[in-house]
Coordinates of C-alpha atoms and ligand atoms in Angstrom, one line a residue:
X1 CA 6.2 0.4 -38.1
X2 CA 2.8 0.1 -36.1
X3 CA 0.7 3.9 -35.7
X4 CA 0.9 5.1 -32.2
X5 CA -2.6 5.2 -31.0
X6 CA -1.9 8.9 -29.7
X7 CA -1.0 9.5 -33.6
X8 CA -4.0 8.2 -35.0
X9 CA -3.5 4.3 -35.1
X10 CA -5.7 1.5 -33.6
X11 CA -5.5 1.1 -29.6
X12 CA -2.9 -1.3 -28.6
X13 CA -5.9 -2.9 -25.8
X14 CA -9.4 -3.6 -27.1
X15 CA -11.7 -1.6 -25.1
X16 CA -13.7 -4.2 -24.0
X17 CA -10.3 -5.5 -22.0
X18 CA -9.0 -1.8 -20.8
X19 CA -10.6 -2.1 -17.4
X20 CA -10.9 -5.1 -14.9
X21 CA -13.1 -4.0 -12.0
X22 CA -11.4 -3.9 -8.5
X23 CA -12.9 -5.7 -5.9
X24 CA -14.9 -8.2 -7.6
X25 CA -18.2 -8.3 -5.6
X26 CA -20.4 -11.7 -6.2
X27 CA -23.8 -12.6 -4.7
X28 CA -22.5 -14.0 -1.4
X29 CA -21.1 -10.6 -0.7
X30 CA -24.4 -8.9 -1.1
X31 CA -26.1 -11.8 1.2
X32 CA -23.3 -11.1 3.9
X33 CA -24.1 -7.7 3.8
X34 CA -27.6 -7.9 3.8
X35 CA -27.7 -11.0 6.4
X36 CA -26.3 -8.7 8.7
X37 CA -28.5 -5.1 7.7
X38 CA -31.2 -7.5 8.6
X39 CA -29.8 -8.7 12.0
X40 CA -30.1 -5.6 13.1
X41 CA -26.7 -5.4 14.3
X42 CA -25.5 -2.6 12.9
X43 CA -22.7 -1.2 15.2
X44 CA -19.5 -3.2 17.2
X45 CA -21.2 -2.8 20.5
X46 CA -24.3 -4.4 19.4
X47 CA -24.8 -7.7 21.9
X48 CA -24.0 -10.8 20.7
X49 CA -22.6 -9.2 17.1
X50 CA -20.3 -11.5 15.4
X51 CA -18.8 -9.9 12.3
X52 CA -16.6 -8.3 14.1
X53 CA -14.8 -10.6 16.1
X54 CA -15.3 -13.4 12.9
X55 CA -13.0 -11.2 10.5
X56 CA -10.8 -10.9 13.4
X57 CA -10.3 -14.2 14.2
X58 CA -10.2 -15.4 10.5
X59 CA -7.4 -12.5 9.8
X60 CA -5.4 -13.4 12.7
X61 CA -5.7 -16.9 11.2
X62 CA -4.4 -15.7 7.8
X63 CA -1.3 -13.8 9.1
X64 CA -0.6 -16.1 12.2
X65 CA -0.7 -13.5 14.7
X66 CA -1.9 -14.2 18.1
X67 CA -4.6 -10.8 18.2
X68 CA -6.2 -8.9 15.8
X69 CA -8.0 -5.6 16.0
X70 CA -10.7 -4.5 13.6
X71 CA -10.5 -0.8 13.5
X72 CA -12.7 1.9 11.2
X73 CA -9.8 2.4 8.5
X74 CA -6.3 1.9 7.8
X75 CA -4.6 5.2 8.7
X76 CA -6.8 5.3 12.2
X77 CA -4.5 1.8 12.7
X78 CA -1.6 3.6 12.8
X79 CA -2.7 6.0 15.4
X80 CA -4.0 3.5 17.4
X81 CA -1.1 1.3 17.3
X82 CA 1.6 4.1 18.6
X83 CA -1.2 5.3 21.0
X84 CA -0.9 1.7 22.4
X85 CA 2.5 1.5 21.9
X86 CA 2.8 4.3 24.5
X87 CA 5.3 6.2 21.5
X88 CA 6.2 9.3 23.3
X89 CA 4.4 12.8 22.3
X90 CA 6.9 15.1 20.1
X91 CA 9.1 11.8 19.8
X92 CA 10.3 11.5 15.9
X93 CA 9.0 8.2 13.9
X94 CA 11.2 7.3 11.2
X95 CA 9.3 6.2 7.8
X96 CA 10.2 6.2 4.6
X97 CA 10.0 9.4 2.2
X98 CA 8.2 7.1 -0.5
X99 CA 4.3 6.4 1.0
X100 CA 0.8 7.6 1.0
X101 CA 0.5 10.7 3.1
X102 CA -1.4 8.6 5.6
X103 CA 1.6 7.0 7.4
X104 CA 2.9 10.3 8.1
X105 CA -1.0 11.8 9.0
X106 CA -1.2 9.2 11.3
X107 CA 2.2 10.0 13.3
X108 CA 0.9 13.8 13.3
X109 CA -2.4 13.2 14.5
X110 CA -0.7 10.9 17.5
X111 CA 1.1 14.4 18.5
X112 CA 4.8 12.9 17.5
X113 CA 6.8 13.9 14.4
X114 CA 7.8 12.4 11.3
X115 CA 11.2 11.9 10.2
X116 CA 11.7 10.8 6.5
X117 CA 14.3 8.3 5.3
X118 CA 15.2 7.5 1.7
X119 CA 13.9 4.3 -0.1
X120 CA 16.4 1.5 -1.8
X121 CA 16.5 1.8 -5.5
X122 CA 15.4 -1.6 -6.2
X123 CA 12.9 -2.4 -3.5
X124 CA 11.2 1.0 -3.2
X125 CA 11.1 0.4 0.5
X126 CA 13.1 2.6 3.4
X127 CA 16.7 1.9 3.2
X128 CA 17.9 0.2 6.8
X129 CA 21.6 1.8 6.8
X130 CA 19.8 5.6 6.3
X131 CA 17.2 4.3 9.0
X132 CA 20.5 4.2 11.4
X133 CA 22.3 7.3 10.4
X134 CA 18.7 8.5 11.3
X135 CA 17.7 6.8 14.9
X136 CA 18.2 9.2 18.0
X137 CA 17.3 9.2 21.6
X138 CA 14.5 11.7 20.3
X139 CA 12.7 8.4 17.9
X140 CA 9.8 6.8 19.4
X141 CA 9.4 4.3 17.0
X142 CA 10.4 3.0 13.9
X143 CA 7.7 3.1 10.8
X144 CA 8.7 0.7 7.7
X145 CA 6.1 0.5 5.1
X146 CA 5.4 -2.4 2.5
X147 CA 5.4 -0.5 -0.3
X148 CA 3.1 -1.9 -3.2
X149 CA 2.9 -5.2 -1.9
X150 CA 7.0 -5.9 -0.7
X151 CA 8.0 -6.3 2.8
X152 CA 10.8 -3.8 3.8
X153 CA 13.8 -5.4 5.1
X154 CA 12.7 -6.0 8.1
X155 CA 15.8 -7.8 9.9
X156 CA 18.0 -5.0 9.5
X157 CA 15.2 -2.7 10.3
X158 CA 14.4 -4.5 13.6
X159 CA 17.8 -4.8 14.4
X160 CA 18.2 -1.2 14.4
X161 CA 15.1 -0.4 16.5
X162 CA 16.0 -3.2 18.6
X163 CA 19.2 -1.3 19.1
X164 CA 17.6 1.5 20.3
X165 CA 14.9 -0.5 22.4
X166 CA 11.7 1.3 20.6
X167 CA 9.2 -0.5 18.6
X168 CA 8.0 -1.0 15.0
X169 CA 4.8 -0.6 13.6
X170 CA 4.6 -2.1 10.0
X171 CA 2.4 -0.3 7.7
X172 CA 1.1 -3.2 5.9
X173 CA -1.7 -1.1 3.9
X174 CA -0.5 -2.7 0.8
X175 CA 0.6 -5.7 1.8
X176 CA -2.2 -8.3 3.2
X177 CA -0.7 -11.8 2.5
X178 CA 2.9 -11.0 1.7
X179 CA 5.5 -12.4 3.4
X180 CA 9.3 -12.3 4.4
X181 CA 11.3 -14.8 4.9
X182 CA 8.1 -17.5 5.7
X183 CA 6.5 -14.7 8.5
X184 CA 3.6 -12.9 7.1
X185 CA 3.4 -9.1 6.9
X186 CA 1.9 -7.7 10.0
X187 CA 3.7 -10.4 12.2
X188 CA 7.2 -9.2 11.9
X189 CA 7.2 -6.1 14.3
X190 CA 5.3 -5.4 17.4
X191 CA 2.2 -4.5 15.7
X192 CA 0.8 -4.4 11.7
X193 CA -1.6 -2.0 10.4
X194 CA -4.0 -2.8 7.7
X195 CA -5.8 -1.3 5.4
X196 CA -9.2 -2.3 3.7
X197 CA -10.3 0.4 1.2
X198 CA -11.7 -0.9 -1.4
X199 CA -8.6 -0.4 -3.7
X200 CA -6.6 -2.6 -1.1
X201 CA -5.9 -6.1 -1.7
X202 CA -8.3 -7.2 1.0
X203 CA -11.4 -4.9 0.3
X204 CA -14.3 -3.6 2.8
X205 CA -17.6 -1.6 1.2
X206 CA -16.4 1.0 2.7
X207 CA -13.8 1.8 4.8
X208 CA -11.6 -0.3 7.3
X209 CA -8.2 -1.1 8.8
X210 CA -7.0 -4.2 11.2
X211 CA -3.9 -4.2 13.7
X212 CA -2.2 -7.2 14.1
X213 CA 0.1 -7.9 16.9
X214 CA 1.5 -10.8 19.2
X215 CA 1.3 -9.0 22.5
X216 CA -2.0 -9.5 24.7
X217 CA -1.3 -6.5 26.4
X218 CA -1.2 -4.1 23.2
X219 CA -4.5 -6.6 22.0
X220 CA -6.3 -4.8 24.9
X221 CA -5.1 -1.5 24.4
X222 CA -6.5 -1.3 21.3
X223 CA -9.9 -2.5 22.2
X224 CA -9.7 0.2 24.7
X225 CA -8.9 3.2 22.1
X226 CA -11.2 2.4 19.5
X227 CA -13.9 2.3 22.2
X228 CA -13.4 6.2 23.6
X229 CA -10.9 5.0 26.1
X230 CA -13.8 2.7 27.7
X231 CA -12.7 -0.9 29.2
X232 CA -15.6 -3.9 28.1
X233 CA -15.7 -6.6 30.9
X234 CA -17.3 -9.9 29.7
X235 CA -20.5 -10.1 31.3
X236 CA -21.2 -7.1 32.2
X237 CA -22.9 -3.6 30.8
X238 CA -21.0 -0.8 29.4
X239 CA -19.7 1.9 32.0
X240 CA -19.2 4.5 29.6
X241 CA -16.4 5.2 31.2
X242 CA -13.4 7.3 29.4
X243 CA -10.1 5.4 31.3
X244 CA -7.6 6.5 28.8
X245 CA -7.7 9.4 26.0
X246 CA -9.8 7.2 23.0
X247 CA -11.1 7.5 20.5
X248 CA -14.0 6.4 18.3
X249 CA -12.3 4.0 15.7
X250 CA -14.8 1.1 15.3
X251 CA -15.4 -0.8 12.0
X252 CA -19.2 -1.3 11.0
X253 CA -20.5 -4.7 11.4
X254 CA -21.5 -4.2 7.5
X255 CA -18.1 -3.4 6.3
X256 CA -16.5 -6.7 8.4
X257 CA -19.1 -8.9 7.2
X258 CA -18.5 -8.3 3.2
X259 CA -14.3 -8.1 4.1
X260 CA -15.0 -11.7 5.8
X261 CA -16.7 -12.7 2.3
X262 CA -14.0 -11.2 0.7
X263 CA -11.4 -13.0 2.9
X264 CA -12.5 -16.3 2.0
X265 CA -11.8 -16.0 -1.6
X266 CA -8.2 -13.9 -0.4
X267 CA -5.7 -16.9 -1.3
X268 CA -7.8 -18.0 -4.2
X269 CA -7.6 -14.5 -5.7
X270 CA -3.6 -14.1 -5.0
X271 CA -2.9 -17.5 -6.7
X272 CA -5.5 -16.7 -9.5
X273 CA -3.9 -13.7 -10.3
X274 CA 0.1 -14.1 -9.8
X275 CA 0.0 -16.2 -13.0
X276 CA -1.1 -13.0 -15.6
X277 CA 1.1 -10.8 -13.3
X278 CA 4.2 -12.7 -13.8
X279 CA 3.6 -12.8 -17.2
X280 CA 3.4 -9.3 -17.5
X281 CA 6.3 -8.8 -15.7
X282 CA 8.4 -11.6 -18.2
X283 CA 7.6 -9.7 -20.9
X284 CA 8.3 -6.1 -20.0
X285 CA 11.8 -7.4 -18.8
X286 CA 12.2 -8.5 -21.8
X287 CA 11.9 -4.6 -23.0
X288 CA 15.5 -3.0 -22.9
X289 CA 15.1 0.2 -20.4
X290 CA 11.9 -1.2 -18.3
X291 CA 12.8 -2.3 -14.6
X292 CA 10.4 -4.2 -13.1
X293 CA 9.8 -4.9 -9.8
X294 CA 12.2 -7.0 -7.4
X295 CA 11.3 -9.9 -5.4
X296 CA 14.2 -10.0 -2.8
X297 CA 15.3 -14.1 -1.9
X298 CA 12.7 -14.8 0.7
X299 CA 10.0 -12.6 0.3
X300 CA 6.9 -13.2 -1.5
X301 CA 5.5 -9.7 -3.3
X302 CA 1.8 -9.2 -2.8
X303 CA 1.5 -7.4 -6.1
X304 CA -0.9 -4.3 -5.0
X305 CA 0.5 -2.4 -7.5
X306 CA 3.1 -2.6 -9.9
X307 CA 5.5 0.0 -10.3
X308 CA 8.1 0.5 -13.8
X309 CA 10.9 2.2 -13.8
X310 CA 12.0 3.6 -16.9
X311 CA 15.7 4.4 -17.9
X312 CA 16.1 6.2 -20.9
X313 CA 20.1 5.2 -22.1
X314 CA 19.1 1.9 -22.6
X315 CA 15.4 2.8 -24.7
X316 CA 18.3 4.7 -27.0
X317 CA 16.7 7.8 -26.0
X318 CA 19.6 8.4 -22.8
X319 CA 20.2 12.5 -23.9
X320 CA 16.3 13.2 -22.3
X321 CA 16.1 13.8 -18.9
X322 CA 13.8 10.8 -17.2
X323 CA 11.0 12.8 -16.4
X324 CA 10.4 13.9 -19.9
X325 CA 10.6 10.4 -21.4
X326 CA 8.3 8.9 -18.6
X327 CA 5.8 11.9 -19.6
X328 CA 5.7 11.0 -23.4
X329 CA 5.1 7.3 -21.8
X330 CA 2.4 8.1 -19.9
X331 CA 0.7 9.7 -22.9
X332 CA 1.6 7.6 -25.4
X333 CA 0.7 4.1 -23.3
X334 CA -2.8 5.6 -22.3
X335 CA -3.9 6.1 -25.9
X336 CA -2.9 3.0 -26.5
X337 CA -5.2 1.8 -23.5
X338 CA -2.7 0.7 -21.3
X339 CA -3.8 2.6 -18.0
X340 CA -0.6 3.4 -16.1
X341 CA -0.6 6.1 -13.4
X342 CA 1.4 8.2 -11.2
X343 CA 1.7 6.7 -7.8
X344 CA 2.5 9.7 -5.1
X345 CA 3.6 12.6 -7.1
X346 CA 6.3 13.8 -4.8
X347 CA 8.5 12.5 -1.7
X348 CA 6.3 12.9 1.5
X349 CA 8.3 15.7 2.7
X350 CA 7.6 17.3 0.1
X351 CA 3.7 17.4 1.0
X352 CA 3.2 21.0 2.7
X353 CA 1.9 19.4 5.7
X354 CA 5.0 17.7 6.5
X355 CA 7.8 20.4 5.3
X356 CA 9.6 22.0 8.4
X357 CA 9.7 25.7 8.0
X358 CA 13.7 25.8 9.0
X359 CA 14.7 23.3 5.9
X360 CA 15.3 25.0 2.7
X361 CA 17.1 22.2 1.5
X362 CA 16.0 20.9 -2.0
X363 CA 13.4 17.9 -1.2
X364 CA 15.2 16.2 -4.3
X365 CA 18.6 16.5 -2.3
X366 CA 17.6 15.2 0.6
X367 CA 15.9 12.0 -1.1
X368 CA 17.6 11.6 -4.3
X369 CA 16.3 8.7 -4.6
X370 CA 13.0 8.9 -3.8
X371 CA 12.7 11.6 -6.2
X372 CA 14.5 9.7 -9.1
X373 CA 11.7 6.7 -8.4
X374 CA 9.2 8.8 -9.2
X375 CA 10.3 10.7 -12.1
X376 CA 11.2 7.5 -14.0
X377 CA 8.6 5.6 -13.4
X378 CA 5.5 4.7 -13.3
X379 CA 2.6 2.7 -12.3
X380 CA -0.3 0.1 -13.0
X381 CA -2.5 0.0 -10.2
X382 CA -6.1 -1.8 -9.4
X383 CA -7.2 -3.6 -12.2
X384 CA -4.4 -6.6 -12.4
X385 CA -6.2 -7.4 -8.4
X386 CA -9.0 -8.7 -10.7
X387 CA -8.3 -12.2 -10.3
X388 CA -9.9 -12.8 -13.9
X389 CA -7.0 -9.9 -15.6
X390 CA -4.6 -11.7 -17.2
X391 CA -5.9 -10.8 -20.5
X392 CA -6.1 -7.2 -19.5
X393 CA -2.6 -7.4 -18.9
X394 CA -1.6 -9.6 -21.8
X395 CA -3.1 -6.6 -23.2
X396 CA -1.1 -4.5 -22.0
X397 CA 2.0 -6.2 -22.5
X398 CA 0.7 -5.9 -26.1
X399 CA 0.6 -2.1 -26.0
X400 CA 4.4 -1.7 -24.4
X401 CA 5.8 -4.0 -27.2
X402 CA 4.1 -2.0 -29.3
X403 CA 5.2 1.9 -27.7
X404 CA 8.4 0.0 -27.6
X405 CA 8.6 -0.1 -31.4
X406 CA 8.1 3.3 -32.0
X407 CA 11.2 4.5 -29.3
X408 CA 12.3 6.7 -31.7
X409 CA 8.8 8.5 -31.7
X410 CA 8.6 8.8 -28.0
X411 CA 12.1 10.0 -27.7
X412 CA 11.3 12.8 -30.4
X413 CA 8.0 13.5 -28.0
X414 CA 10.3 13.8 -25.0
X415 CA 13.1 15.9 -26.6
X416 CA 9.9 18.4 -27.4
X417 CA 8.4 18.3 -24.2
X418 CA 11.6 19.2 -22.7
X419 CA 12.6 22.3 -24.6
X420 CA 9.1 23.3 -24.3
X421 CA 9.6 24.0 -20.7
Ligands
PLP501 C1 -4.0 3.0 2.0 C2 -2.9 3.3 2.8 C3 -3.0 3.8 4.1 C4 -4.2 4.3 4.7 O1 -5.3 3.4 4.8 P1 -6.8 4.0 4.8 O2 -7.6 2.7 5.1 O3 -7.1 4.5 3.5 O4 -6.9 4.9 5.9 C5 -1.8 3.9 4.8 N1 -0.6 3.6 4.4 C6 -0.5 3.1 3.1 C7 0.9 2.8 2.6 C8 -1.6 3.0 2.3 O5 -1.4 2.5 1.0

């Protein structure tokens, strides 16, 4: 039997292969950016600057929406979009309990309230028959999110906002390029909200965001919001004139320049790297207790991160609790090189920002599953975007087989790190 790494045995991953760098930026990104330092146009209103309005086109090309909306990052997207969307102040916005903090930030900071719904087992995304036990004449809109890369289910979803005649805003942070059923993420509700942090699939050098929709009408809202409320009129100067409560939420000229670069390589980089994901993905199937992700009939998974699910009966290992063995994972894999993560350490409502003072209710009760998700599993993020990866992760692969022949070693760890709590 191999030497865990953790134990004192060689690393599973070479260290030369441990770390794929996330985005990949080449020479024509640094001449984007710099073509435009040097232009001098260096902020949206600048006259005649055409970054800006370029990404926005091309991006509207890549999802097929009718209007996109460049905007200074992803969560300010999501503010904008229910500002626009007219979503009722104090109204409640059904998400799901499993997202960055941001969706929820985002409904806060537009003055209406969060309402959390638990995820489906297998998709990780918000389950559409809680959803309805969950709409009211109180919700405002409905918030699905595209969790890792997977659209939600979206026809049931829309059915039930549709139901209630208020609108959906798809949090597509994660999800540039995926789609559902043929329709691209951002294009299957009233408006889709980007991100473009450099960790995202489609990166900026900075910060970013883009809001998708069909609708002229919400198009020209936006406009207006990002630009303190102020209305442009081809052809003539800027009033600087507030007309509707605003804010600042432009993108820099720089950051849409080098996400344009970036976007020209965007379907060359998902079909370069779908290839070492998928094989990944065969071969830790192939491990008796890993669940990898699910690619529902119709959709196509944009991969931004990859998220195991451990289940310890079928390692052998089934009398430790789930979080223990996914602990003695976590430490055992990363000795061995293989960098997996915790993605979001607790259900949203857990987050004190979001807990309502008058519910004492156990967060794990609430959003059982949710909570089981994350204590059985865990995550590979970043590095497989690399379009070069695959053999990083062949790497990896490598190092599971290997923690995967030592079971009996990481069921001891876990039985140990359970009485020792
Ligand atoms: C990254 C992310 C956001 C926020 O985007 P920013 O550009 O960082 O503001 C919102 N929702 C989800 C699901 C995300 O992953």
């Amino acid at each position: 039997m191999a030497t865990l790494a953790l134990f004192g045995g060689t690393r599973a991953v070479p260290r030369q292969l441990a770390d794929p760098q996330w985005p990949v930026v080449t020479a024509a990104d640094e001449q984007a950016v710099l073509r435009t330092l040097r232009s001098g146009r260096l902020s949206a209103t600048a006259d005649g600057e055409p970054e800006i309005p370029g990404l926005e086109r091309e991006f509207a090309e890549l999802t097929g929406a009718a209007h996109c909306v460049a905007i200074s990052s992803g969560t300010t997207a999501l503010q904008l979009a229910l500002a626009a969307l007219d979503v009722p102040t104090g109204s409640e916005v059904p998400m799901p309990a499993l997202s960055m903090n941001a969706t929820a930030l985002a409904v806060l900071a537009h003055g209406a309230k969060p309402v959390f719904v638990d995820i489906d087992p297998r998709t990780y995304t918000m389950d559409p028959i809680l959803l309805a036990a969950s709409v009211s004449a109180r919700t405002g809109a409905v918030l699905p999110v595209h969790l890792h890369g997977l659209p939600a289910d979206m026809e049931a979803i829309n059915t039930v906002a549709r139901r209630h005649g208020v609108p959906v805003i798809e949090d597509a942070a994660q999800a540039h390029g995926a789609r559902y059923h043929g329709i691209c993420a951002g294009v299957l509700g009233d408006a889709g909200c980007f991100s473009l942090h450099p960790s995202k699939n489609l990166p900026s050098c900075g910060e970013g965001g883009l809001v998708t929709t069909d609708s002229a009408e919400l198009h020209a809202r936006l406009i207006q919001l990002r630009l303190f409320g102020e209305r442009l009129e081809p052809g003539c100067a800027r009033t600087y004139v507030a007309l509707r409560p605003g804010i600042n939420g432009k993108l820099s000229p720089l950051e849409a320049a080098f996400t344009r670069e970036q976007l020209r390589r965007f379907d060359e980089h998902a079909a370069r790297r779908e290839p070492g994901i998928l094989a990944l993905l065969d071969r830790l199937g192939r491990l008796p207790g890993i669940v990898v992700p699910a690619v529902p009939e119709g959709s196509r998974h944009a991969w931004h991160i990859l998220r195991l699910r451990f289940e310890p009966a079928a390692m052998g290992i089934g009398d430790v609790p789930a979080g223990f063995v996914r602990r003695a994972l976590h430490r055992v894999l990363r000795a061995e090189g293989v960098p997996v993560s915790r993605y979001q350490t607790t259900p949203l409502p857990a987050q004190p920002a979001f807990a309502r003072p008058d519910d004492d209710e156990p967060v794990e009760k609430g959003f059982p599953v949710t909570a089981a998700v994350l204590e059985d599993s865990l995550c590979l993020q970043r590095r497989h975007l690399n379009p070069d990866s695959a053999p990083a992760l062949a790497a990896y692969a490598d190092g599971f087989e290997k923690v995967w022949s030592c079971l009996a070693v990481v069921g001891q760890m876990a039985r140990s790190l359970a009485s020792a709590r």
